[in-house]
Structures are given as structure tokens and as C-alpha cells.
CSV table of C-alpha atoms in Angstrom, one decimal:
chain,number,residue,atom,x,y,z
A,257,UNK,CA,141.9,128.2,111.6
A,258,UNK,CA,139.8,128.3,108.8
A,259,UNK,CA,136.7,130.0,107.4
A,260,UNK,CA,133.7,127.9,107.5
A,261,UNK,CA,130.0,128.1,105.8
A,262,UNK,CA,127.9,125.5,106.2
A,263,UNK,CA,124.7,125.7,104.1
A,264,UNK,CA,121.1,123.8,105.0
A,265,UNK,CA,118.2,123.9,102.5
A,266,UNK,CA,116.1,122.9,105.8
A,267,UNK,CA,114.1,125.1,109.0
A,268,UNK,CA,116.7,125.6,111.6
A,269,UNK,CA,114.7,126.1,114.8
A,270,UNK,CA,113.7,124.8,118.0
A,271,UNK,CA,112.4,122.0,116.2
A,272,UNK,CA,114.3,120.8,113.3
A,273,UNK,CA,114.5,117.4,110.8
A,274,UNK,CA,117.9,115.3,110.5
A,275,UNK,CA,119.4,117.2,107.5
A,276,UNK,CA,119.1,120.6,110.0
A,277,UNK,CA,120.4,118.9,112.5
A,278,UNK,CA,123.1,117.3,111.0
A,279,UNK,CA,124.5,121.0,109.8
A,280,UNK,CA,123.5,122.2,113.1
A,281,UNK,CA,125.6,119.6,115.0
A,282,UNK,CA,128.5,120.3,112.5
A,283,UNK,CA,128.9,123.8,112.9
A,284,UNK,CA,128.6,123.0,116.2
A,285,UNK,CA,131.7,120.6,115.9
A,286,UNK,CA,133.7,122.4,113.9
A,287,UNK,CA,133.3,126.1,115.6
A,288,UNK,CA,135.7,124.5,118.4
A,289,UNK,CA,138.2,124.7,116.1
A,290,UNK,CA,137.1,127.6,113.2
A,291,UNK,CA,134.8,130.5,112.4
A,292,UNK,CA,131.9,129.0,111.6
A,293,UNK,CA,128.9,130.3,109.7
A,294,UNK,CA,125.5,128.5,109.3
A,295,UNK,CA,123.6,129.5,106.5
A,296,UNK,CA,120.3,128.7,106.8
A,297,UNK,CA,116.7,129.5,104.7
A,298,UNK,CA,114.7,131.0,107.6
A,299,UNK,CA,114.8,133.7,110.1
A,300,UNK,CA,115.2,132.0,113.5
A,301,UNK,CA,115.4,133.0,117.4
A,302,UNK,CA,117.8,130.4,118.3
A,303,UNK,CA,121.6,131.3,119.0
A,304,UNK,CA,124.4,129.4,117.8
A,305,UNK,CA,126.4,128.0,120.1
A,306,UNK,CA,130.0,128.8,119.4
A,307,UNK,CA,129.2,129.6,115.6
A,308,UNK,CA,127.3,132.4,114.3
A,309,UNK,CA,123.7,131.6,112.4
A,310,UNK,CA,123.1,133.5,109.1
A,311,UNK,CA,119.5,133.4,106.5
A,312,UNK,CA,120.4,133.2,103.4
A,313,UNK,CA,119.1,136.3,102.3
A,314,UNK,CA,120.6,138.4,104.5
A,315,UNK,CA,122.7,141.0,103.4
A,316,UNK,CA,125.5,140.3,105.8
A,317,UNK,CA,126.2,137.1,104.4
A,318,UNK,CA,128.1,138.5,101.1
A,319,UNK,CA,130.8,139.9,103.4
A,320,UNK,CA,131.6,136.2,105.0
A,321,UNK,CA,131.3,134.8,101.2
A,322,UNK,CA,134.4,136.7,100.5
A,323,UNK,CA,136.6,135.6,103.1
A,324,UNK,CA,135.6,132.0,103.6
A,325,UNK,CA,138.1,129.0,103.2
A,326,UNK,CA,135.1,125.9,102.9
A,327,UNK,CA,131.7,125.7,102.1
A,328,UNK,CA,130.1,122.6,103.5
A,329,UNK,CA,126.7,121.7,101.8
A,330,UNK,CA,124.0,118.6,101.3
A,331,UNK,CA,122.5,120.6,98.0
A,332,UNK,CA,124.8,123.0,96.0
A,333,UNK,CA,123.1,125.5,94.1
A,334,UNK,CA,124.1,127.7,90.8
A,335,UNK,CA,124.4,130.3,92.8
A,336,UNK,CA,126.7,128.9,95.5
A,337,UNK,CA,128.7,127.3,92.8
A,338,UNK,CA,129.6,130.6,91.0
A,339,UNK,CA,130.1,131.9,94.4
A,340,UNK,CA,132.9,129.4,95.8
A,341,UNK,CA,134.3,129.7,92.5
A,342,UNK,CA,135.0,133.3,92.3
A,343,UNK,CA,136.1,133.5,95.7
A,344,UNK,CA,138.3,130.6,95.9
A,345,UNK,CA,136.2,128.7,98.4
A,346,UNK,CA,136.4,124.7,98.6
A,347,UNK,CA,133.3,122.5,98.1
A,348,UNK,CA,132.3,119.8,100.5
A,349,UNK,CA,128.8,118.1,99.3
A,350,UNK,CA,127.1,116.1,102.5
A,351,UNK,CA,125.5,113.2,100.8
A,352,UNK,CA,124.5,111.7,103.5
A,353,UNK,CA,121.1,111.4,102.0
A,354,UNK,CA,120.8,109.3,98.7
A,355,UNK,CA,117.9,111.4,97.3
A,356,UNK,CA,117.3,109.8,94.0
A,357,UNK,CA,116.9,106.2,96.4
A,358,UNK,CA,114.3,108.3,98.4
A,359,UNK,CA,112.4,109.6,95.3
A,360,UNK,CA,111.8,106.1,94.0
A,361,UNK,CA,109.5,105.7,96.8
A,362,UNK,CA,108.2,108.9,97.5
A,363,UNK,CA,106.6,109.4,93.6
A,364,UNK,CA,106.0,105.5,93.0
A,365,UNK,CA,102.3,106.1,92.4
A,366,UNK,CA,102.9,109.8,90.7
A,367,UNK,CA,102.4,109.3,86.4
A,368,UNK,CA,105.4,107.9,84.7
A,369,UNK,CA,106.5,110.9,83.2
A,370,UNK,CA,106.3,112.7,86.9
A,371,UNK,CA,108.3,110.1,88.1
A,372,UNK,CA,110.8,110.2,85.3
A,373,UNK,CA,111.4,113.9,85.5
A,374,UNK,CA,111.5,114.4,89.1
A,375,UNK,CA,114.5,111.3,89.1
A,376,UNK,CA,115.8,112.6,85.9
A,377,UNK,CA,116.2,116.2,87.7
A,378,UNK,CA,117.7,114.8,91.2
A,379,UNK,CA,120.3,113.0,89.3
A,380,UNK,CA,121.2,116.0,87.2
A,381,UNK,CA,121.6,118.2,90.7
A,382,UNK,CA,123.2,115.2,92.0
A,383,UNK,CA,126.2,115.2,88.8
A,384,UNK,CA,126.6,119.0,88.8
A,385,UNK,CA,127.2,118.7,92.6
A,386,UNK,CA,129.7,115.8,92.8
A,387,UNK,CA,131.4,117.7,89.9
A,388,UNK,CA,132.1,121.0,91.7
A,389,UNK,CA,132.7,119.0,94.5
A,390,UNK,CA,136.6,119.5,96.4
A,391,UNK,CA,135.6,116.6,98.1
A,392,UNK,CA,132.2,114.4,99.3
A,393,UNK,CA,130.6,113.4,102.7
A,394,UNK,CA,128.4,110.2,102.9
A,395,UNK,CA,127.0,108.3,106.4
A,396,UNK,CA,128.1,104.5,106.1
A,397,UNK,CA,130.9,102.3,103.8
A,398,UNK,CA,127.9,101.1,102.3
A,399,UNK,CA,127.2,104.6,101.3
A,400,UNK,CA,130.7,105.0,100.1
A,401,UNK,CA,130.3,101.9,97.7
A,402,UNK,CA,127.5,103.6,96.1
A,403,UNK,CA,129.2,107.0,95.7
A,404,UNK,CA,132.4,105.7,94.5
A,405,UNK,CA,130.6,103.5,91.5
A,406,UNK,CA,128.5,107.4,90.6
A,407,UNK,CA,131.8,109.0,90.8
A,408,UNK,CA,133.6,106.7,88.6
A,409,UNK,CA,130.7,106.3,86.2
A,410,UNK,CA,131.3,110.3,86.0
A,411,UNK,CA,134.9,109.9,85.5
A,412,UNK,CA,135.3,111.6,88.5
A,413,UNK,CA,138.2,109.2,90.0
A,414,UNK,CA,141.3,110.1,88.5
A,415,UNK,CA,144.8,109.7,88.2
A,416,UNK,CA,145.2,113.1,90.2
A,417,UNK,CA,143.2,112.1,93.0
A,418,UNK,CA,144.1,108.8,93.2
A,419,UNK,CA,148.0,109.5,93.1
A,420,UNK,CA,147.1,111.6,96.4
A,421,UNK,CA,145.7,108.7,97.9
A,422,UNK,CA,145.0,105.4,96.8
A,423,UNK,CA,142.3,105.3,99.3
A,424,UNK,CA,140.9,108.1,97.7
A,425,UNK,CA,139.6,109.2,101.6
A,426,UNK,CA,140.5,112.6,100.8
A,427,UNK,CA,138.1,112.9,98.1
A,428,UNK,CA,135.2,110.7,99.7
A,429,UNK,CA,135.1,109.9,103.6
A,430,UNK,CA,132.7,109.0,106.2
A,431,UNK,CA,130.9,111.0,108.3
A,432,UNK,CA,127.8,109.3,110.4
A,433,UNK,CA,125.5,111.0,112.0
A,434,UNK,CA,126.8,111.6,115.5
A,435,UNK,CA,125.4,111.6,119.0
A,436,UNK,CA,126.0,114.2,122.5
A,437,UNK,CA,129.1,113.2,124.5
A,438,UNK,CA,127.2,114.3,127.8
A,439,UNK,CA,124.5,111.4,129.0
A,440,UNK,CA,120.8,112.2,128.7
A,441,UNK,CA,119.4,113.6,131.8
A,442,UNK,CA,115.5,113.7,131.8
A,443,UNK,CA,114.9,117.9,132.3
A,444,UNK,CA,111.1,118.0,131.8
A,445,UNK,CA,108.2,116.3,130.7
A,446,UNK,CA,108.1,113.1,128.3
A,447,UNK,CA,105.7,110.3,127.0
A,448,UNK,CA,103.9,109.1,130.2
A,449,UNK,CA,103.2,112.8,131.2
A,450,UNK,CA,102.0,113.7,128.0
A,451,UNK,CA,99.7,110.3,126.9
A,452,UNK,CA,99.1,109.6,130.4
A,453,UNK,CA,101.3,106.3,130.7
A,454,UNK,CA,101.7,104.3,134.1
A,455,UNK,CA,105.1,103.6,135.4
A,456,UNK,CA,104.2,100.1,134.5
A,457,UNK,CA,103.5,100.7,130.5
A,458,UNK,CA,106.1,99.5,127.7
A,459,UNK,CA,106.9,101.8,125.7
A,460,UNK,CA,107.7,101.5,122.3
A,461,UNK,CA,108.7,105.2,120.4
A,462,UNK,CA,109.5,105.6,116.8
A,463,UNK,CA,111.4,108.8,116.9
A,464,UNK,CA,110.9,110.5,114.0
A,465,UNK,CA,109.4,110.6,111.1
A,466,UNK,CA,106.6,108.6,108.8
A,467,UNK,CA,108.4,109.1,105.3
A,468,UNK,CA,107.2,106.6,102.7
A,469,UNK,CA,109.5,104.2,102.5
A,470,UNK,CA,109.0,103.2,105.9
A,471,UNK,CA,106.4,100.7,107.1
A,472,UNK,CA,104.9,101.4,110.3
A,473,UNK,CA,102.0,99.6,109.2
A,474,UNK,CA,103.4,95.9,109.8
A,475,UNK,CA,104.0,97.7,113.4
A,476,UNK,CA,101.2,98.6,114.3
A,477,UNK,CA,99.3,95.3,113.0
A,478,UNK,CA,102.2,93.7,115.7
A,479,UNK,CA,101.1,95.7,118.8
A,480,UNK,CA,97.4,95.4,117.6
A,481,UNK,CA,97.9,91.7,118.0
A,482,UNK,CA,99.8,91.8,121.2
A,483,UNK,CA,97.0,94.1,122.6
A,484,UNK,CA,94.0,91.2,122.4
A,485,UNK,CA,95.9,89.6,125.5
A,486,UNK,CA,97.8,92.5,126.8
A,487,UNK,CA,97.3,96.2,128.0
A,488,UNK,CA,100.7,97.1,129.0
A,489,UNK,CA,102.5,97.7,125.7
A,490,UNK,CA,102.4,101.5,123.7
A,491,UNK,CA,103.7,102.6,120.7
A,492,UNK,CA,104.2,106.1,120.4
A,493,UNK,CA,105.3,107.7,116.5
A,494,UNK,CA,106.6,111.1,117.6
A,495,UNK,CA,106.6,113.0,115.0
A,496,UNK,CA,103.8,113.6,112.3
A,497,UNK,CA,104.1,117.3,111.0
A,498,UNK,CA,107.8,118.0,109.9
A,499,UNK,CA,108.9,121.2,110.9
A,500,UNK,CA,109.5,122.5,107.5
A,501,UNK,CA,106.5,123.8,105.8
A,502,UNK,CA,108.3,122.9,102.2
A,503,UNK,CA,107.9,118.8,103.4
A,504,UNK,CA,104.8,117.9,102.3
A,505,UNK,CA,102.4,115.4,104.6
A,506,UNK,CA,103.4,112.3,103.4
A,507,UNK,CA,101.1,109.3,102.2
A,508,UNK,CA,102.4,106.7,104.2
A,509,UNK,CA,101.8,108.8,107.4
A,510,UNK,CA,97.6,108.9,106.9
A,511,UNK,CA,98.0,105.8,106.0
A,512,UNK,CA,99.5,104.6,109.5
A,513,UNK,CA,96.8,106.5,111.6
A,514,UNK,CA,94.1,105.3,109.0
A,515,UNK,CA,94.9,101.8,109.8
A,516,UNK,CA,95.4,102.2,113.5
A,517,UNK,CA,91.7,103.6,113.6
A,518,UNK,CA,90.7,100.6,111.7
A,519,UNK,CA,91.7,98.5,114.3
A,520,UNK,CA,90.3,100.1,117.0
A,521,UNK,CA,94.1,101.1,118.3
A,522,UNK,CA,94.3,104.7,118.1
A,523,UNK,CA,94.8,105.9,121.5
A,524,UNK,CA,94.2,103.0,122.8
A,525,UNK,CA,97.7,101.4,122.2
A,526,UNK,CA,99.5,103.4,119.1
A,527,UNK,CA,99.7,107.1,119.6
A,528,UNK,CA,100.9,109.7,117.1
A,529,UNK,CA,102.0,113.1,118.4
A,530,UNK,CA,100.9,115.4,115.3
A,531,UNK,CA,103.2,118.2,115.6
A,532,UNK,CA,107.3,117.6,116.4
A,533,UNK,CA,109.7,117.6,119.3
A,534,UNK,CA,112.0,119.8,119.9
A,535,UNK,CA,115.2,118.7,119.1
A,536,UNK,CA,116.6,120.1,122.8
A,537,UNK,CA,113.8,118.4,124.1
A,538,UNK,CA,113.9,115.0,122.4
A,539,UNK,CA,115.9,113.3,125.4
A,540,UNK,CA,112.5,113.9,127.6
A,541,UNK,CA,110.3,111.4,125.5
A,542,UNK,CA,113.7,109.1,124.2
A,543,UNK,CA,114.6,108.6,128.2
A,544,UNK,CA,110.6,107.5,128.9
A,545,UNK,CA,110.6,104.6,126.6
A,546,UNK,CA,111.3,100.9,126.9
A,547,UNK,CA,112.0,100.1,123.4
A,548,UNK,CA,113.0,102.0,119.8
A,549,UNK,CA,111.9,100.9,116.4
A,550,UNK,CA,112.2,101.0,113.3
A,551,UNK,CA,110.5,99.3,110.5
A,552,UNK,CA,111.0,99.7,106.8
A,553,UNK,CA,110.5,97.7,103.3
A,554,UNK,CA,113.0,95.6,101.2
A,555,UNK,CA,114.2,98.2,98.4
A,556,UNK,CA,117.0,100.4,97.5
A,557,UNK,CA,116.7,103.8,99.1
A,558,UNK,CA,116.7,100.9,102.0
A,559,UNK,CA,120.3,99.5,101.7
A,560,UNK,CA,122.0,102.4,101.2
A,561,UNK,CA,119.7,104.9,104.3
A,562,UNK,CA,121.2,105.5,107.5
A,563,UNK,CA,118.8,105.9,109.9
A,564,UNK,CA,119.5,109.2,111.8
A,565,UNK,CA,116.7,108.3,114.7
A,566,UNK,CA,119.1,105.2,115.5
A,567,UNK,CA,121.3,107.5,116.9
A,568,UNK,CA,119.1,109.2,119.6
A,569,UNK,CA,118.5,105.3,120.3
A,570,UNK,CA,122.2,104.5,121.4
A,571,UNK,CA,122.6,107.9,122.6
A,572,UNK,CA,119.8,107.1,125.2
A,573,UNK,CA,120.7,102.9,125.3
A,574,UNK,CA,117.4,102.4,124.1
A,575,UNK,CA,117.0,98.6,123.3
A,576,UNK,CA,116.9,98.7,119.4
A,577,UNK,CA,113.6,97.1,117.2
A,578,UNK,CA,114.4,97.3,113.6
A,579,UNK,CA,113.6,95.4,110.1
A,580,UNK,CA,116.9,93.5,108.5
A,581,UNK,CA,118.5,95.3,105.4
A,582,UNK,CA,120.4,98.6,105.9
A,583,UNK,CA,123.3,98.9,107.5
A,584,UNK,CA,121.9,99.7,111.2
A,585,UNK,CA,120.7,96.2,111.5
A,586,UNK,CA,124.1,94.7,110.6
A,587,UNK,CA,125.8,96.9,113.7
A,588,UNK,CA,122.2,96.3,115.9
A,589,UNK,CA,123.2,92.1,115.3
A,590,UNK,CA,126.9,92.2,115.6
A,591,UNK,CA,127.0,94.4,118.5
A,592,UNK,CA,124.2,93.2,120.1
A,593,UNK,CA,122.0,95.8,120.5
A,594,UNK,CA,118.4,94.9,120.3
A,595,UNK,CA,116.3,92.7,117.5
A,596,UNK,CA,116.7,92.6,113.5
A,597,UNK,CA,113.1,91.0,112.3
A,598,UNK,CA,112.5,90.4,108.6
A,599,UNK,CA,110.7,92.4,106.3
A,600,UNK,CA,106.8,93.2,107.0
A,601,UNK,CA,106.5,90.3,109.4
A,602,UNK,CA,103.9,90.9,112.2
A,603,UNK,CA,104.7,87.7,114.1
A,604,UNK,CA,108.1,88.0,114.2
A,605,UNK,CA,108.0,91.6,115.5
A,606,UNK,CA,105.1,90.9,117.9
A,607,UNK,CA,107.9,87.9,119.3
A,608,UNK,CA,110.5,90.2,119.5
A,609,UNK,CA,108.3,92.5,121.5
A,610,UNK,CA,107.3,90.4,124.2
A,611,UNK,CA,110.5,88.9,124.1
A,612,UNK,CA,112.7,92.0,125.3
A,613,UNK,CA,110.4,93.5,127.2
A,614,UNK,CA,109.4,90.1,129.4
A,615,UNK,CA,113.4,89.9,129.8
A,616,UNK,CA,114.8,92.5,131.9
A,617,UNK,CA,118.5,90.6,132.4
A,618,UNK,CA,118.4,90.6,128.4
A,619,UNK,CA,117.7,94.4,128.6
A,620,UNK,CA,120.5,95.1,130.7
A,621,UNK,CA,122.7,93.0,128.8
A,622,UNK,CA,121.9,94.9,125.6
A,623,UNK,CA,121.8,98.5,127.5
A,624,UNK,CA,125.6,97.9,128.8
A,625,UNK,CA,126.3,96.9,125.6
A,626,UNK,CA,124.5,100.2,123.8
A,627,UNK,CA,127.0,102.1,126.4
A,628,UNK,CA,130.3,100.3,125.3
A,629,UNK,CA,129.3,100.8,121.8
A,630,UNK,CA,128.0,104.6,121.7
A,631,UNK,CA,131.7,106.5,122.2
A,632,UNK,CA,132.6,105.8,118.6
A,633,UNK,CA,129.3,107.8,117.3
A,634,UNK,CA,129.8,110.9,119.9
A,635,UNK,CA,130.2,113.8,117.3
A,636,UNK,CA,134.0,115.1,118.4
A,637,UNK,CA,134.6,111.3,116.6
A,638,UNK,CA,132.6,111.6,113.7
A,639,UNK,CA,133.4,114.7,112.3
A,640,UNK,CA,137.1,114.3,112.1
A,641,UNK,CA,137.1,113.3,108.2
A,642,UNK,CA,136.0,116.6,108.2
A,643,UNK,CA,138.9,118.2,109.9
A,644,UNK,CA,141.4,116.1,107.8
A,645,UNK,CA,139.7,117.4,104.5
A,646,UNK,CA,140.0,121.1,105.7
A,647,UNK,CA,143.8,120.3,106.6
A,648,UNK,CA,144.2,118.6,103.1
A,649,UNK,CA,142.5,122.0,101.5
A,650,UNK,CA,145.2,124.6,103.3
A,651,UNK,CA,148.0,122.5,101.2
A,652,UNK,CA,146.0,123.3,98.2
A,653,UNK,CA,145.9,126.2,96.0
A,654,UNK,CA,142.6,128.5,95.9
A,655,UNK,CA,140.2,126.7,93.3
A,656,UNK,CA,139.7,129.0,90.3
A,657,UNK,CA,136.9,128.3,87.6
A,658,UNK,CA,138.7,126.4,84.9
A,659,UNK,CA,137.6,125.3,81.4
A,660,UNK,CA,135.9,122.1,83.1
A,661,UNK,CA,133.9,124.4,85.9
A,662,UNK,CA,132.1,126.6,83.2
A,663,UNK,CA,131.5,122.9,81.2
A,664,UNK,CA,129.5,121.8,84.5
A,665,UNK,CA,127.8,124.8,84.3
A,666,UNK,CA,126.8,125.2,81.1
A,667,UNK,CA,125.3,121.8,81.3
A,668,UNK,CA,123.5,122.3,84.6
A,669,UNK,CA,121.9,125.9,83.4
A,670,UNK,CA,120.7,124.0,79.9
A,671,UNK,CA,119.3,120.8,83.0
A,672,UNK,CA,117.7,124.0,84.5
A,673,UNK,CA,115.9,124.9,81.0
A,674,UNK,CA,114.8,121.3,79.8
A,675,UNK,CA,112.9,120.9,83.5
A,676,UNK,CA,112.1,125.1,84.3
A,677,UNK,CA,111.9,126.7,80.9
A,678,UNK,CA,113.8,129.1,79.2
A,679,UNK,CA,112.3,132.2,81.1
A,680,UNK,CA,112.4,131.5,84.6
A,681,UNK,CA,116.4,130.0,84.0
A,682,UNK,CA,117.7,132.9,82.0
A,683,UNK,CA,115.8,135.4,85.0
A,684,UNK,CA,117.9,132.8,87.6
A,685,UNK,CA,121.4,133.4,85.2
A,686,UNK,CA,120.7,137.5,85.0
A,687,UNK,CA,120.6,137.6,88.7
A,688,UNK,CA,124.0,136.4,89.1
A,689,UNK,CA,127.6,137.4,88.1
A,690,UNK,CA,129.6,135.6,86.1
A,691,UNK,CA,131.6,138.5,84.4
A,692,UNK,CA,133.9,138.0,87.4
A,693,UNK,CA,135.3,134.8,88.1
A,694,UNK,CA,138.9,135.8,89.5
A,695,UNK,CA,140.0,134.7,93.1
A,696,UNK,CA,139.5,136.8,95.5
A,697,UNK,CA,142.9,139.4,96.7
């Protein structure tokens, strides 16, 4: 049994975005099988269930630094670094989420040097966490391509590693996003309680967030055009405000409930719930619809996403809507489970629409099929890359900080004072401890 922390820069709450969820469902996971902390930035009500939950600045959370085996992470800090590194903990970096692919599109029309800077920094964070790194999570093969070409770039693959395994799967494995093992049961209230929907309605929910490389906008133009001769079809976007008061509102959001009032659609047949679901309440509004979409543009952060909302999809056997190009549509078209449109075309989706929901044998078809295919996503499946990694660290010795470790974080600390200045780094370096770096007893 080992000694897990699991740290998440995001809200951990009733309601809570993928990257909390995703650390949420791993401690949950893991704590069948270890002690598992979850470190998280906020002071919450919520229990754990079968791990304990921790905020980072809580003063109990040195003692379980000491003595932990793993730390499991989607953002290493400095301080985290010097920390694993003193105590002999290993580093596992989730990069699930290709951030640098994201920030393309969310500063696009930011000034050049904004742009640059921002990128400039996220790649920086990105090196100095792949080079602490024991070993690295990512969501897809696809994902794994990408991270395997950075890492060698890096010259991070070596003879060591590879001589391990050829495959290198110790170093770099995937992990999706998971889904429940036990069946949605509706327990409450959903869509056509809340928006006033008759039994009759179709129901089409994009379940989650409007982030701006996303394009709810050909959407909506769809099921503006399918409205003229039809009353019966509602798209639902169900969640507007992130939970996380760091996430600011983004762009591409007022943009979709902009051009929904334009055409005369809002609340009429596209609805926006403004605040968030619950994450143990999600199944309620997932189990009410007839359809789930998703719709996005041709670019990188594209190819290499994995769409986290696809899960509650299959989890629910939710007929899938979705735009060609990541790695969802490729499974959604092999395995049958719904309709891959091409890139902002409003006819095409509008088709597709009528099409599934004017053909209930074709829905049943691809609902049995959502139900053969969803075992191999149910998270006792998907975290065991995880499990393997822990059992490869426990025939490892305790990592010590070595010439190389206080290279990587030199060069981070002088990152930290080209983008923050020389003040506010050198108060972030006084605050720590680095006249101690020996394993722990």
C-alpha cells in the first residue's frame, strides 16, 4: 500500500470542472487500494469517499508530505517540486490537458506580445514539469504521440528508460477519463422539470462547458433552422459559469447566447443554464435528453483534446452529435455511436438531427451499442496504468535531488524572473527550503 497525494489547481465541491473531477475520481480509484490524500486549493464541505480531502494551506498537510510514496499532479509547482524531492516522493504529471494547444485559442485576439508570453510561459511550466516528472499521464494514443515527440525534443527518452521498456509505458501511459460502473438512475429533477419540456420534446444537451475553441455557434444556427418547420427539438448548453472563480467568462460563451438572441431562439429553442451542475447531480439532466453534442473547429488544441463531457454521454448511452477531428469522433464512427458532421456545417448537423431523432430503431441500435462499448471507460479500467506505475516506483529507489534536479530548477526560478520579476520570485524562493534536500529517515 502506498502513500498517495493527489494535487488539483481546481474548486473541489459540489459542483466541480473536468480537471477536479478527474483528481476527484482518481483518489477515488486509488483509495481502494492506498491512503489517499487530495490536495486541493479551497476549503470544502464535501467528504471524501474512501480518501481524505486536504486545502493546501492547511497545516496538516506537511505531516502527510513527509511520509508520502507518490504525488500525482496536472500542474507541478516550485514548491511541490522541492517538496517531493526532499522527501523522496515520486512525480506523476496528469497531462491530460495540452494547455499550450488550449492557449492558442483562448488569447488569439490578445496583442502579440500577450500571446507570446502567455505560450512562452505554459511551455516553460510544461518543460520543468515533464523534467521532474517519475513518470507522465496523458488521455488518448493521440495524446501520447504528442508527448512522446516534447519529451524526446527535451531529451527526455533515454537509454535508461528505454532499456526498462522499449515501450517506454512506464514512463508515459494512458489514462482516459473514466465513467461510474453503477448505471444512471434518474434521483431528482432534470431538463424538462427545470425548462418546462414536454415528454414529447428532443432534447439536445451540451454538457459542459462554452470554452473558446468550441463552436456552439454553427449549432445553434442548425436548430434555428430546424425550428422554422419544427417545435419539438431543444438544445440545452448546461453549463455557463464554471465553478472556479479563477476561470474567467469566456468570449465564445456571450458570443453563443448573443447569437441565439439574434435569432430570436433564446428560450425559445436553445437554453443556457447560467450557473453549473452539480457533478452528483449531472445524471438528472444527462438521463432527460435525447441527444449529446459536441461541436468544435478544425485546429490543434482540436486533435490532440479529449473531450471529458463524451464520457457522461456513454456513461448515460446518450446518442453521440459531434464535429470530425479529435479522437472521440474516430471511436463515435468505428463503434457506432452517433454522428461525426464536418467542421462548422449547419446543414449537415441540422440532417443529422432529424435524422437520429426521426429514427428510433437507429437509436436503439446505437444505445445497445453505447452499452457494449462503455465497460472499457468504467474507471476501475482506466486507472490501472496508474497502479502499474506505483508498482514500478516500490522497485525503485527514493528519488534524491541530483545535479540535473537543481539544473531544472535553476532554470525554472530564472523562467519565474523573465515573466514575474526579480522581487516577487526571489519573495517565492525565501519562502521555501532548499538548505535541506536529503531523503527523508
Amino acid at each position: 500500500m502506498a502513500t498517495i497525494l493527489i494535487y488539483t489547481s481546481n474548486v473541489v465541491g459540489k459542483a466541480m470542472a473536468g480537471p477536479a473531477i478527474r483528481s476527484w475520481e482518481f483518489a477515488k480509484s486509488l483509495s481502494q487500494k492506498h491512503k489517499v490524500v487530495l490536495v486541493t486549493p479551497n476549503q470544502t464541505a464535501i467528504e471524501g469517499e474512501g480518501f481524505k480531502i486536504i486545502a493546501k494551506r492547511d497545516s496538516g498537510l506537511t505531516q502527510w508530505i513527509k511520509y508520502a510514496d507518490v504525488m500525482i499532479t496536472q500542474g507541478l509547482t516550485l514548491s511541490m517540486a522541492w517538496q517531493a524531492k526532499k522527501y523522496g516522493i515520486k512525480i506523476i504529471i496528469d497531462a491530460y490537458d495540452p494547455i499550450p494547444l488550449e492557449l492558442l485559442e483562448l488569447f488569439k485576439r490578445d496583442p502579440d506580445k500577450v500571446r507570446n508570453e502567455r505560450l512562452n510561459s505554459s511551455l516553460n511550466h510544461l518543460i520543468f514539469n515533464f523534467k521532474m516528472a517519475d513518470a507522465i499521464l496523458c488521455a488518448s494514443e493521440k495524446q501520447r504521440d504528442l508527448w512522446m515527440g516534447f519529451l524526446l525534443g527535451q531529451k527526455l527518452i533515454t537509454f535508461s528508460s528505454y532499456d526498462q521498456n522499449n515501450s517506454l509505458r512506464q514512463l508515459i501511459d494512458v489514462v482516459p477519463f473514466g465513467l461510474p460502473k453503477e448505471a444512471p438512475v434518474k434521483t431528482g429533477p432534470g431538463l424538462r422539470e427545470k425548462y418546462g419540456f414536454s415528454a414529447q420534446d428532443k432534447i439536445l444537451l451540451w454538457g459542459g462547458g462554452i470554452w473558446n475553441w468550441f463552436d456552439p455557434l454553427s449549432l445553434i444556427r442548425a436548430v434555428a433552422s430546424l425550428s422554422k418547420h419544427r417545435s419539438d427539438i431543444k438544445l440545452v448548453f448546461m453549463g455557463i459559469k464554471n465553478p472556479d472563480p479563477s476561470v474567467p467568462e469566456m468570449a465564445m460563451s456571450v458570443e453563443a447566447i448573443r447569437l441565439a438572441k439574434e435569432l430570436g431562439e433564446l428560450d425559445r429553442s436553445v437554453f443556457f443554464n447560467h450557473g453549473w451542475v452539480p457533478y452528483e447531480e449531472r445524471h438528472n439532466s444527462l438521463l432527460d435528453a435525447t441527444i449529446g453534442v459536441s461541436t468544435h473547429f478544425d485546429h490543434l488544441e482540436t486533435r490532440y483534446s479529449f473531450r471529458t463531457r463524451m464520457l457522461d454521454y456513454i456513461w448515460t448511452k446518450l446518442p453521440i452529435l459531434a464535429t470530425a477531428g479529435d479522437s472521440f469522433a474516430e471511436l463515435i464512427d468505428q463503434h457506432k455511436l452517433g454522428k461525426v458532421v464536418p467542421y462548422q456545417d449547419e446543414q449537415a448537423l441540422a440532417e443529422a438531427i432529424e435524422t437520429l431523432i426521426d429514427n428510433p430503431e437507429q437509436m436503439d441500435k446505437i444505445k445497445a451499442n453505447l452499452e457494449a462499448f462503455s465497460p472499457q471507460f468504467q474507471w476501475d479500467i482506466v486507472i490501472k496504468p496508474v497502479e502499474e506505475m506505483i508498482a514500478h516506483f516500490a522497485k525503485q529507489p527514493a528519488p534524491s535531488l541530483h545535479y540535473k534536479d537543481l539544473k531544472t530548477l535553476s532554470t525554472f526560478v530564472s523562467n519565474q524572473v523573465a515573466e514575474k520579476g526579480l522581487k516577487q520570485t526571489a519573495q517565492l524562493v525565501l519562502n521555501k527550503t532548499l538548505n535541506n534536500f536529503t531523503r527523508r529517515p
